[in-house]
GROMACS .gro file of C-alpha atoms in nm:
model
  378
    1MET     CA    1  -0.013  -0.197  -2.249
    2SER     CA    2  -0.037   0.174  -2.242
    3ARG     CA    3   0.046   0.462  -1.983
    4GLY     CA    4  -0.332   0.535  -1.942
    5VAL     CA    5  -0.429   0.201  -1.828
    6TYR     CA    6  -0.622   0.192  -1.473
    7THR     CA    7  -0.678  -0.068  -1.238
    8ASP     CA    8  -1.069  -0.120  -1.309
    9LEU     CA    9  -1.026  -0.127  -1.684
   10LEU     CA   10  -0.767  -0.405  -1.675
   11LEU     CA   11  -0.936  -0.635  -1.382
   12GLU     CA   12  -1.239  -0.646  -1.627
   13THR     CA   13  -1.095  -0.658  -1.942
   14LEU     CA   14  -0.859  -0.937  -1.787
   15SER     CA   15  -1.169  -1.143  -1.624
   16LYS     CA   16  -1.318  -1.189  -1.954
   17HIS     CA   17  -1.037  -1.428  -2.055
   18ASN     CA   18  -0.995  -1.581  -1.669
   19LYS     CA   19  -0.700  -1.378  -1.600
   20VAL     CA   20  -0.582  -1.120  -1.318
   21ALA     CA   21  -0.298  -0.930  -1.258
   22ALA     CA   22  -0.110  -0.727  -0.997
   23THR     CA   23  -0.258  -0.412  -0.897
   24GLY     CA   24  -0.304  -0.147  -0.598
   25GLY     CA   25  -0.654  -0.169  -0.429
   26CYS     CA   26  -0.804   0.150  -0.554
   27GLY     CA   27  -0.954   0.090  -0.910
   28CYS     CA   28  -0.930   0.447  -1.075
   29VAL     CA   29  -0.523   0.419  -0.981
   30GLY     CA   30  -0.350   0.330  -1.324
   31ILE     CA   31  -0.066   0.102  -1.336
   32ALA     CA   32   0.234   0.214  -1.459
   33GLY     CA   33   0.219   0.520  -1.182
   34PRO     CA   34   0.224   0.275  -0.869
   35GLY     CA   35   0.425   0.065  -1.039
   36LEU     CA   36   0.696   0.249  -1.034
   37GLY     CA   37   0.749   0.300  -0.725
   38GLY     CA   38   0.659  -0.052  -0.647
   39GLY     CA   39   0.294  -0.068  -0.579
   40PHE     CA   40   0.134  -0.321  -0.335
   41GLY     CA   41  -0.225  -0.522  -0.376
   42PHE     CA   42  -0.422  -0.797  -0.319
   43TYR     CA   43  -0.234  -1.082  -0.497
   44GLN     CA   44   0.149  -0.957  -0.377
   45GLY     CA   45   0.116  -1.292  -0.202
   46THR     CA   46   0.139  -1.480  -0.526
   47ILE     CA   47   0.230  -1.244  -0.809
   48GLY     CA   48   0.469  -0.997  -0.630
   49LEU     CA   49   0.452  -0.650  -0.615
   50MET     CA   50   0.345  -0.404  -0.935
   51THR     CA   51   0.692  -0.303  -1.001
   52ASP     CA   52   0.774  -0.726  -1.034
   53SER     CA   53   0.555  -0.724  -1.312
   54PHE     CA   54   0.725  -0.527  -1.545
   55LEU     CA   55   0.852  -0.742  -1.872
   56SER     CA   56   0.963  -0.398  -2.026
   57MET     CA   57   0.880  -0.031  -2.049
   58ASP     CA   58   0.896   0.202  -2.323
   59ILE     CA   59   1.039   0.529  -2.220
   60VAL     CA   60   1.087   0.883  -2.356
   61THR     CA   61   1.409   1.043  -2.145
   62ALA     CA   62   1.497   1.335  -2.060
   63SER     CA   63   1.745   1.406  -2.402
   64GLY     CA   64   1.343   1.367  -2.591
   65ALA     CA   65   1.458   0.979  -2.717
   66SER     CA   66   1.246   0.727  -2.660
   67ILE     CA   67   1.389   0.367  -2.608
   68THR     CA   68   1.272   0.027  -2.417
   69ALA     CA   69   1.398  -0.052  -2.110
   70SER     CA   70   1.389  -0.412  -1.998
   71SER     CA   71   1.671  -0.689  -1.820
   72THR     CA   72   1.812  -0.717  -2.180
   73SER     CA   73   1.794  -0.385  -2.279
   74HIS     CA   74   1.954  -0.080  -2.076
   75PRO     CA   75   1.905  -0.317  -1.748
   76ASP     CA   76   2.027  -0.026  -1.538
   77LEU     CA   77   1.752   0.202  -1.638
   78PHE     CA   78   1.496  -0.070  -1.585
   79TRP     CA   79   1.648  -0.169  -1.284
   80ALA     CA   80   1.567   0.187  -1.147
   81MET     CA   81   1.246   0.220  -1.320
   82ARG     CA   82   1.113  -0.052  -1.108
   83GLY     CA   83   1.095   0.126  -0.726
   84ALA     CA   84   1.244   0.515  -0.802
   85GLY     CA   85   1.072   0.511  -1.204
   86GLN     CA   86   0.970   0.869  -1.184
   87ASN     CA   87   1.308   0.987  -1.123
   88PHE     CA   88   1.420   0.868  -1.513
   89GLY     CA   89   1.159   0.943  -1.788
   90ILE     CA   90   0.800   0.939  -1.867
   91VAL     CA   91   0.649   0.569  -1.988
   92THR     CA   92   0.475   0.541  -2.295
   93GLN     CA   93   0.394   0.235  -2.304
   94PHE     CA   94   0.491  -0.127  -2.074
   95ARG     CA   95   0.476  -0.513  -2.118
   96TYR     CA   96   0.312  -0.665  -1.798
   97LYS     CA   97   0.257  -1.028  -1.684
   98ILE     CA   98  -0.103  -1.150  -1.657
   99MET     CA   99  -0.116  -1.446  -1.506
  100ASP     CA  100  -0.427  -1.729  -1.466
  101TYR     CA  101  -0.741  -1.699  -1.195
  102PRO     CA  102  -0.693  -1.959  -0.954
  103THR     CA  103  -0.881  -2.276  -0.964
  104ASN     CA  104  -1.135  -2.405  -0.730
  105ASN     CA  105  -1.139  -2.752  -0.624
  106ASN     CA  106  -1.405  -2.830  -0.954
  107GLY     CA  107  -1.090  -2.701  -1.161
  108GLU     CA  108  -1.315  -2.362  -1.206
  109PRO     CA  109  -1.169  -2.033  -1.184
  110GLN     CA  110  -1.163  -1.881  -0.878
  111GLN     CA  111  -1.280  -1.511  -0.942
  112ASP     CA  112  -1.512  -1.420  -0.692
  113ILE     CA  113  -1.375  -1.301  -0.345
  114PHE     CA  114  -1.517  -1.257   0.029
  115HIS     CA  115  -1.502  -0.932   0.188
  116ALA     CA  116  -1.622  -0.907   0.521
  117THR     CA  117  -1.601  -0.541   0.763
  118TYR     CA  118  -1.626  -0.576   1.138
  119HIS     CA  119  -1.631  -0.248   1.327
  120PHE     CA  120  -1.423  -0.238   1.669
  121THR     CA  121  -1.424  -0.020   1.943
  122GLU     CA  122  -1.126   0.153   2.085
  123GLU     CA  123  -1.131  -0.135   2.400
  124LYS     CA  124  -1.098  -0.367   2.148
  125LEU     CA  125  -0.766  -0.234   1.985
  126GLU     CA  126  -0.501  -0.486   2.222
  127VAL     CA  127  -0.672  -0.784   2.164
  128LEU     CA  128  -0.807  -0.680   1.780
  129PHE     CA  129  -0.388  -0.664   1.689
  130GLU     CA  130  -0.265  -0.928   1.914
  131TYR     CA  131  -0.482  -1.106   1.708
  132LEU     CA  132  -0.311  -0.951   1.417
  133ASN     CA  133   0.022  -1.018   1.506
  134LEU     CA  134  -0.061  -1.465   1.501
  135LEU     CA  135  -0.183  -1.394   1.182
  136LEU     CA  136   0.066  -1.242   1.005
  137ASN     CA  137   0.292  -1.456   1.204
  138ASN     CA  138   0.643  -1.287   1.094
  139GLY     CA  139   0.569  -1.205   0.746
  140THR     CA  140   0.374  -1.543   0.663
  141LEU     CA  141   0.023  -1.424   0.663
  142PRO     CA  142  -0.182  -1.636   0.384
  143GLN     CA  143  -0.139  -1.622   0.010
  144ASP     CA  144  -0.537  -1.613   0.014
  145ILE     CA  145  -0.649  -1.370   0.255
  146ASN     CA  146  -0.573  -0.977   0.274
  147ALA     CA  147  -0.596  -0.769   0.597
  148TYR     CA  148  -0.657  -0.443   0.598
  149VAL     CA  149  -0.715  -0.223   0.900
  150VAL     CA  150  -0.873   0.154   0.929
  151LEU     CA  151  -0.821   0.384   1.227
  152ARG     CA  152  -1.150   0.667   1.125
  153TYR     CA  153  -1.411   0.846   1.250
  154LYS     CA  154  -1.747   0.705   1.180
  155PRO     CA  155  -2.010   0.901   1.407
  156HIS     CA  156  -2.267   0.726   1.268
  157ILE     CA  157  -2.179   0.387   1.419
  158SER     CA  158  -1.991   0.514   1.686
  159PRO     CA  159  -1.918   0.898   1.890
  160ARG     CA  160  -1.551   0.794   1.896
  161PRO     CA  161  -1.311   0.691   1.630
  162ILE     CA  162  -1.350   0.316   1.538
  163PHE     CA  163  -1.100   0.047   1.389
  164VAL     CA  164  -1.266  -0.116   1.067
  165TYR     CA  165  -1.127  -0.461   0.992
  166HIS     CA  166  -1.118  -0.553   0.588
  167PHE     CA  167  -1.094  -0.940   0.544
  168TYR     CA  168  -1.059  -1.092   0.202
  169TYR     CA  169  -1.022  -1.398   0.093
  170PHE     CA  170  -0.960  -1.547  -0.204
  171GLY     CA  171  -1.238  -1.821  -0.237
  172PRO     CA  172  -1.590  -1.908  -0.070
  173SER     CA  173  -1.717  -1.778   0.251
  174SER     CA  174  -1.745  -2.118   0.401
  175LEU     CA  175  -1.356  -2.199   0.340
  176ALA     CA  176  -1.343  -1.838   0.522
  177SER     CA  177  -1.508  -1.948   0.819
  178THR     CA  178  -1.162  -2.074   0.986
  179TYR     CA  179  -1.077  -1.694   0.983
  180THR     CA  180  -1.443  -1.555   1.030
  181GLN     CA  181  -1.513  -1.708   1.348
  182LYS     CA  182  -1.206  -1.594   1.530
  183ILE     CA  183  -1.285  -1.261   1.445
  184LEU     CA  184  -1.634  -1.250   1.567
  185ALA     CA  185  -1.489  -1.428   1.867
  186LEU     CA  186  -1.337  -1.045   1.918
  187HIS     CA  187  -1.714  -0.940   1.951
  188PRO     CA  188  -1.717  -0.647   1.687
  189ILE     CA  189  -2.004  -0.386   1.714
  190ALA     CA  190  -2.094  -0.407   1.367
  191THR     CA  191  -2.045  -0.662   1.090
  192SER     CA  192  -2.084  -0.703   0.709
  193ASN     CA  193  -1.986  -0.918   0.432
  194ALA     CA  194  -2.035  -1.034   0.108
  195THR     CA  195  -1.922  -1.285  -0.221
  196PHE     CA  196  -1.852  -1.095  -0.531
  197PRO     CA  197  -1.590  -1.084  -0.854
  198TYR     CA  198  -1.291  -0.968  -0.789
  199LYS     CA  199  -1.292  -0.720  -1.048
  200HIS     CA  200  -1.530  -0.504  -0.844
  201VAL     CA  201  -1.311  -0.537  -0.542
  202SER     CA  202  -1.230  -0.179  -0.520
  203HIS     CA  203  -1.590  -0.029  -0.563
  204ARG     CA  204  -1.784  -0.278  -0.345
  205SER     CA  205  -1.563  -0.291  -0.084
  206PHE     CA  206  -1.348   0.089  -0.025
  207GLN     CA  207  -1.605   0.323  -0.280
  208ALA     CA  208  -1.265   0.349  -0.497
  209SER     CA  209  -1.378   0.306  -0.870
  210VAL     CA  210  -1.388   0.556  -1.149
  211GLY     CA  211  -1.736   0.745  -1.042
  212ASP     CA  212  -1.737   0.677  -0.688
  213PRO     CA  213  -1.684   0.957  -0.445
  214THR     CA  214  -1.306   0.876  -0.310
  215CYS     CA  215  -1.187   0.899  -0.668
  216ALA     CA  216  -1.322   1.248  -0.738
  217THR     CA  217  -1.054   1.526  -0.792
  218GLY     CA  218  -0.990   1.862  -0.669
  219ILE     CA  219  -1.200   1.807  -0.316
  220SER     CA  220  -0.948   1.743  -0.095
  221SER     CA  221  -0.596   1.769  -0.006
  222LYS     CA  222  -0.460   1.495   0.131
  223LEU     CA  223  -0.084   1.412   0.306
  224ARG     CA  224   0.050   1.054   0.418
  225PHE     CA  225   0.335   0.966   0.581
  226PRO     CA  226   0.452   0.584   0.604
  227VAL     CA  227   0.636   0.347   0.764
  228GLY     CA  228   0.736   0.041   0.698
  229LEU     CA  229   0.701  -0.202   1.019
  230LYS     CA  230   0.784  -0.610   1.134
  231THR     CA  231   0.456  -0.619   1.380
  232TYR     CA  232   0.230  -0.414   1.531
  233ASN     CA  233   0.297  -0.269   1.871
  234LEU     CA  234  -0.014  -0.217   2.067
  235THR     CA  235   0.143   0.044   2.255
  236THR     CA  236   0.202   0.226   2.011
  237ASN     CA  237  -0.117   0.146   1.850
  238ARG     CA  238  -0.316   0.285   2.181
  239GLN     CA  239  -0.109   0.586   2.143
  240ILE     CA  240  -0.189   0.628   1.834
  241TYR     CA  241  -0.548   0.596   1.872
  242GLY     CA  242  -0.520   0.913   2.132
  243LEU     CA  243  -0.322   1.189   1.897
  244PHE     CA  244  -0.585   1.022   1.624
  245GLU     CA  245  -0.869   1.149   1.900
  246ALA     CA  246  -0.643   1.454   2.001
  247MET     CA  247  -0.615   1.577   1.652
  248LEU     CA  248  -1.036   1.532   1.622
  249ALA     CA  249  -1.066   1.748   1.914
  250ALA     CA  250  -0.812   2.050   1.834
  251ALA     CA  251  -0.833   1.987   1.449
  252PRO     CA  252  -1.147   1.901   1.323
  253ALA     CA  253  -1.132   2.006   0.969
  254LEU     CA  254  -0.937   1.680   0.964
  255ASN     CA  255  -1.216   1.464   1.048
  256THR     CA  256  -1.207   1.275   0.725
  257SER     CA  257  -0.843   1.156   0.771
  258PHE     CA  258  -0.786   0.827   0.856
  259VAL     CA  259  -0.467   0.573   0.955
  260GLN     CA  260  -0.395   0.314   0.738
  261PHE     CA  261  -0.267  -0.085   0.886
  262GLU     CA  262  -0.190  -0.266   0.594
  263ALA     CA  263  -0.086  -0.622   0.567
  264PHE     CA  264  -0.056  -0.779   0.244
  265PRO     CA  265   0.093  -1.166   0.183
  266MET     CA  266   0.447  -1.114   0.147
  267GLN     CA  267   0.547  -1.494   0.003
  268ALA     CA  268   0.637  -1.364  -0.377
  269VAL     CA  269   0.774  -1.011  -0.285
  270LYS     CA  270   1.016  -1.171  -0.047
  271ALA     CA  271   1.124  -1.447  -0.321
  272VAL     CA  272   1.251  -1.145  -0.570
  273ASP     CA  273   1.565  -1.113  -0.540
  274ALA     CA  274   1.586  -0.743  -0.292
  275ALA     CA  275   1.887  -0.606  -0.528
  276SER     CA  276   1.725  -0.674  -0.856
  277THR     CA  277   1.514  -0.375  -0.833
  278ALA     CA  278   1.523  -0.039  -0.705
  279TYR     CA  279   1.223  -0.117  -0.469
  280PRO     CA  280   1.456  -0.121  -0.116
  281HIS     CA  281   1.170  -0.243   0.146
  282ARG     CA  282   1.114  -0.613   0.073
  283GLU     CA  283   1.207  -0.671   0.426
  284ASP     CA  284   0.872  -0.501   0.562
  285ASP     CA  285   0.585  -0.700   0.643
  286ILE     CA  286   0.330  -0.426   0.709
  287LEU     CA  287   0.240  -0.083   0.577
  288VAL     CA  288   0.107   0.220   0.790
  289ALA     CA  289   0.027   0.531   0.761
  290PHE     CA  290  -0.150   0.821   0.893
  291SER     CA  291  -0.361   0.972   0.595
  292ALA     CA  292  -0.444   1.318   0.663
  293GLN     CA  293  -0.717   1.438   0.448
  294TYR     CA  294  -0.886   1.825   0.474
  295LEU     CA  295  -0.984   2.088   0.225
  296PRO     CA  296  -0.710   2.278   0.105
  297SER     CA  297  -0.604   2.572   0.319
  298ALA     CA  298  -0.279   2.658   0.495
  299ALA     CA  299  -0.405   2.639   0.806
  300ASN     CA  300  -0.530   2.282   0.754
  301ALA     CA  301  -0.214   2.190   0.611
  302ALA     CA  302  -0.013   2.306   0.878
  303ASP     CA  303  -0.214   2.082   1.160
  304ALA     CA  304  -0.171   1.779   0.890
  305THR     CA  305   0.155   1.819   0.885
  306PHE     CA  306   0.199   1.840   1.275
  307TYR     CA  307  -0.047   1.495   1.363
  308GLY     CA  308   0.099   1.318   1.043
  309ARG     CA  309   0.511   1.361   1.174
  310LYS     CA  310   0.374   1.282   1.552
  311ALA     CA  311   0.176   0.954   1.401
  312ARG     CA  312   0.460   0.876   1.211
  313GLN     CA  313   0.768   0.923   1.515
  314LEU     CA  314   0.532   0.726   1.741
  315PHE     CA  315   0.549   0.426   1.451
  316LEU     CA  316   0.897   0.418   1.432
  317GLU     CA  317   1.002   0.469   1.830
  318GLY     CA  318   0.740   0.185   1.859
  319ALA     CA  319   0.940  -0.006   1.606
  320GLN     CA  320   1.273   0.054   1.742
  321GLN     CA  321   1.152  -0.050   2.096
  322GLN     CA  322   1.063  -0.363   1.937
  323GLN     CA  323   1.387  -0.475   1.757
  324GLN     CA  324   1.794  -0.485   1.772
  325PRO     CA  325   1.917  -0.264   1.663
  326PRO     CA  326   1.721   0.008   1.600
  327MET     CA  327   1.527   0.048   1.303
  328ARG     CA  328   1.560   0.335   1.074
  329LEU     CA  329   1.249   0.481   0.921
  330HIS     CA  330   1.144   0.270   0.565
  331ALA     CA  331   0.883   0.485   0.404
  332TYR     CA  332   0.736   0.385   0.107
  333SER     CA  333   0.758   0.614  -0.223
  334ASN     CA  334   0.445   0.604  -0.345
  335TYR     CA  335   0.309   0.740   0.028
  336ALA     CA  336   0.624   0.945   0.077
  337ASN     CA  337   0.522   1.266   0.256
  338GLY     CA  338   0.875   1.405   0.110
  339ASP     CA  339   0.980   1.529   0.387
  340GLU     CA  340   1.214   1.221   0.458
  341THR     CA  341   1.520   1.171   0.328
  342LEU     CA  342   1.625   0.988  -0.034
  343ALA     CA  343   1.766   0.679   0.238
  344GLU     CA  344   1.439   0.680   0.428
  345ILE     CA  345   1.265   0.633   0.051
  346TYR     CA  346   1.517   0.449  -0.125
  347GLY     CA  347   1.682   0.225   0.118
  348HIS     CA  348   1.952   0.265   0.396
  349GLU     CA  349   2.224   0.005   0.214
  350PRO     CA  350   2.489   0.274   0.085
  351TRP     CA  351   2.557   0.142  -0.280
  352ARG     CA  352   2.178   0.195  -0.327
  353LEU     CA  353   2.105   0.546  -0.374
  354ALA     CA  354   2.503   0.586  -0.542
  355LYS     CA  355   2.332   0.351  -0.819
  356LEU     CA  356   2.029   0.568  -0.818
  357ARG     CA  357   2.215   0.869  -0.803
  358ARG     CA  358   2.485   0.751  -1.135
  359LEU     CA  359   2.192   0.664  -1.313
  360LYS     CA  360   2.025   0.992  -1.258
  361ARG     CA  361   2.378   1.168  -1.408
  362GLU     CA  362   2.362   0.942  -1.723
  363TRP     CA  363   2.000   0.986  -1.813
  364ASP     CA  364   1.850   1.316  -1.623
  365PRO     CA  365   2.166   1.513  -1.581
  366ASP     CA  366   1.963   1.819  -1.642
  367PHE     CA  367   1.746   1.716  -1.336
  368ARG     CA  368   1.421   1.782  -1.506
  369PHE     CA  369   1.229   1.449  -1.338
  370ARG     CA  370   1.178   1.636  -1.038
  371PHE     CA  371   0.810   1.677  -0.956
  372PHE     CA  372   0.786   1.340  -0.686
  373ASN     CA  373   1.082   1.258  -0.448
  374PRO     CA  374   1.285   1.336  -0.665
  375ILE     CA  375   1.665   1.183  -0.666
  376THR     CA  376   1.939   1.496  -0.567
  377GLY     CA  377   2.353   1.529  -0.517
  378TYR     CA  378   2.435   1.367  -0.803
   0.00000   0.00000   0.00000
């Protein structure tokens, strides 16, 4: 595959052959880029992270050399490219795992996905996240579902911020009822659902395909502040809601911002030896992120940074209250704001950063690759 292949194109091409691969949720986003930092996606319970699907990479290094990295060719570099790859070279093409679509009871490829949205007002916050904690069950979310929640301001539905729960089921809607009945019992204020080919998931569920407004460039700026978690702290989520509402009142220019609560199946992710790639956060079961979105200006950026850092601290303190010993920040590289420490992005185990720094000295001694979360101190 070339480096320019993006999600919509890959899924459309593979579907013609009843195949699928690990991709992210936005159709306009490439495969190589997010894969270098980890790469979360709907099929990760079955396939793993996007970075786990790389079989080899053709790379132009800082010296201008063209090499192939794989498990048998420059294996240390291949290790680093899967989790910290933006630091070491330019990927020109790569070999990538694909798999057959799962089959239904008739042995036919199951290319359809059931997607439903449920809108909840703030008084349902605790019951919603209590339900989700039970569903996630300590990192054992079933492989055939995904649970993604967004806190955002949607004034055409409610004058106050609401939680939008996106529920995905890989199969017919009739079988999804085991889950949807429990969600409906929480009494959302609005619902919608549809079944459609998985290749259209980005457009149909998020309006995030090529040509959709979400994928437009140059319109707004965005800052993210991620935190990896094991479970939801209901008290913390209540504080996050209060912070988000306060932000809307004090900084209305940030009113298109949102908070992501992402939970994907983790079975295939955790089946991979944590030491076998540079991606460091396989023990996390949930990814939350305050995502500030605004028209470019210094004042808006300052407000976004203030509220993003506050939200990140609240999530971290809530996690620390629930776990012993106290948890340290796990910042997903692809979402990282850039003010985190290298250990928070690339792993707190001392050997990880030591290995990355050694490889940085070897492959990029002049610090040419420094655009995004660069490894320093080598």
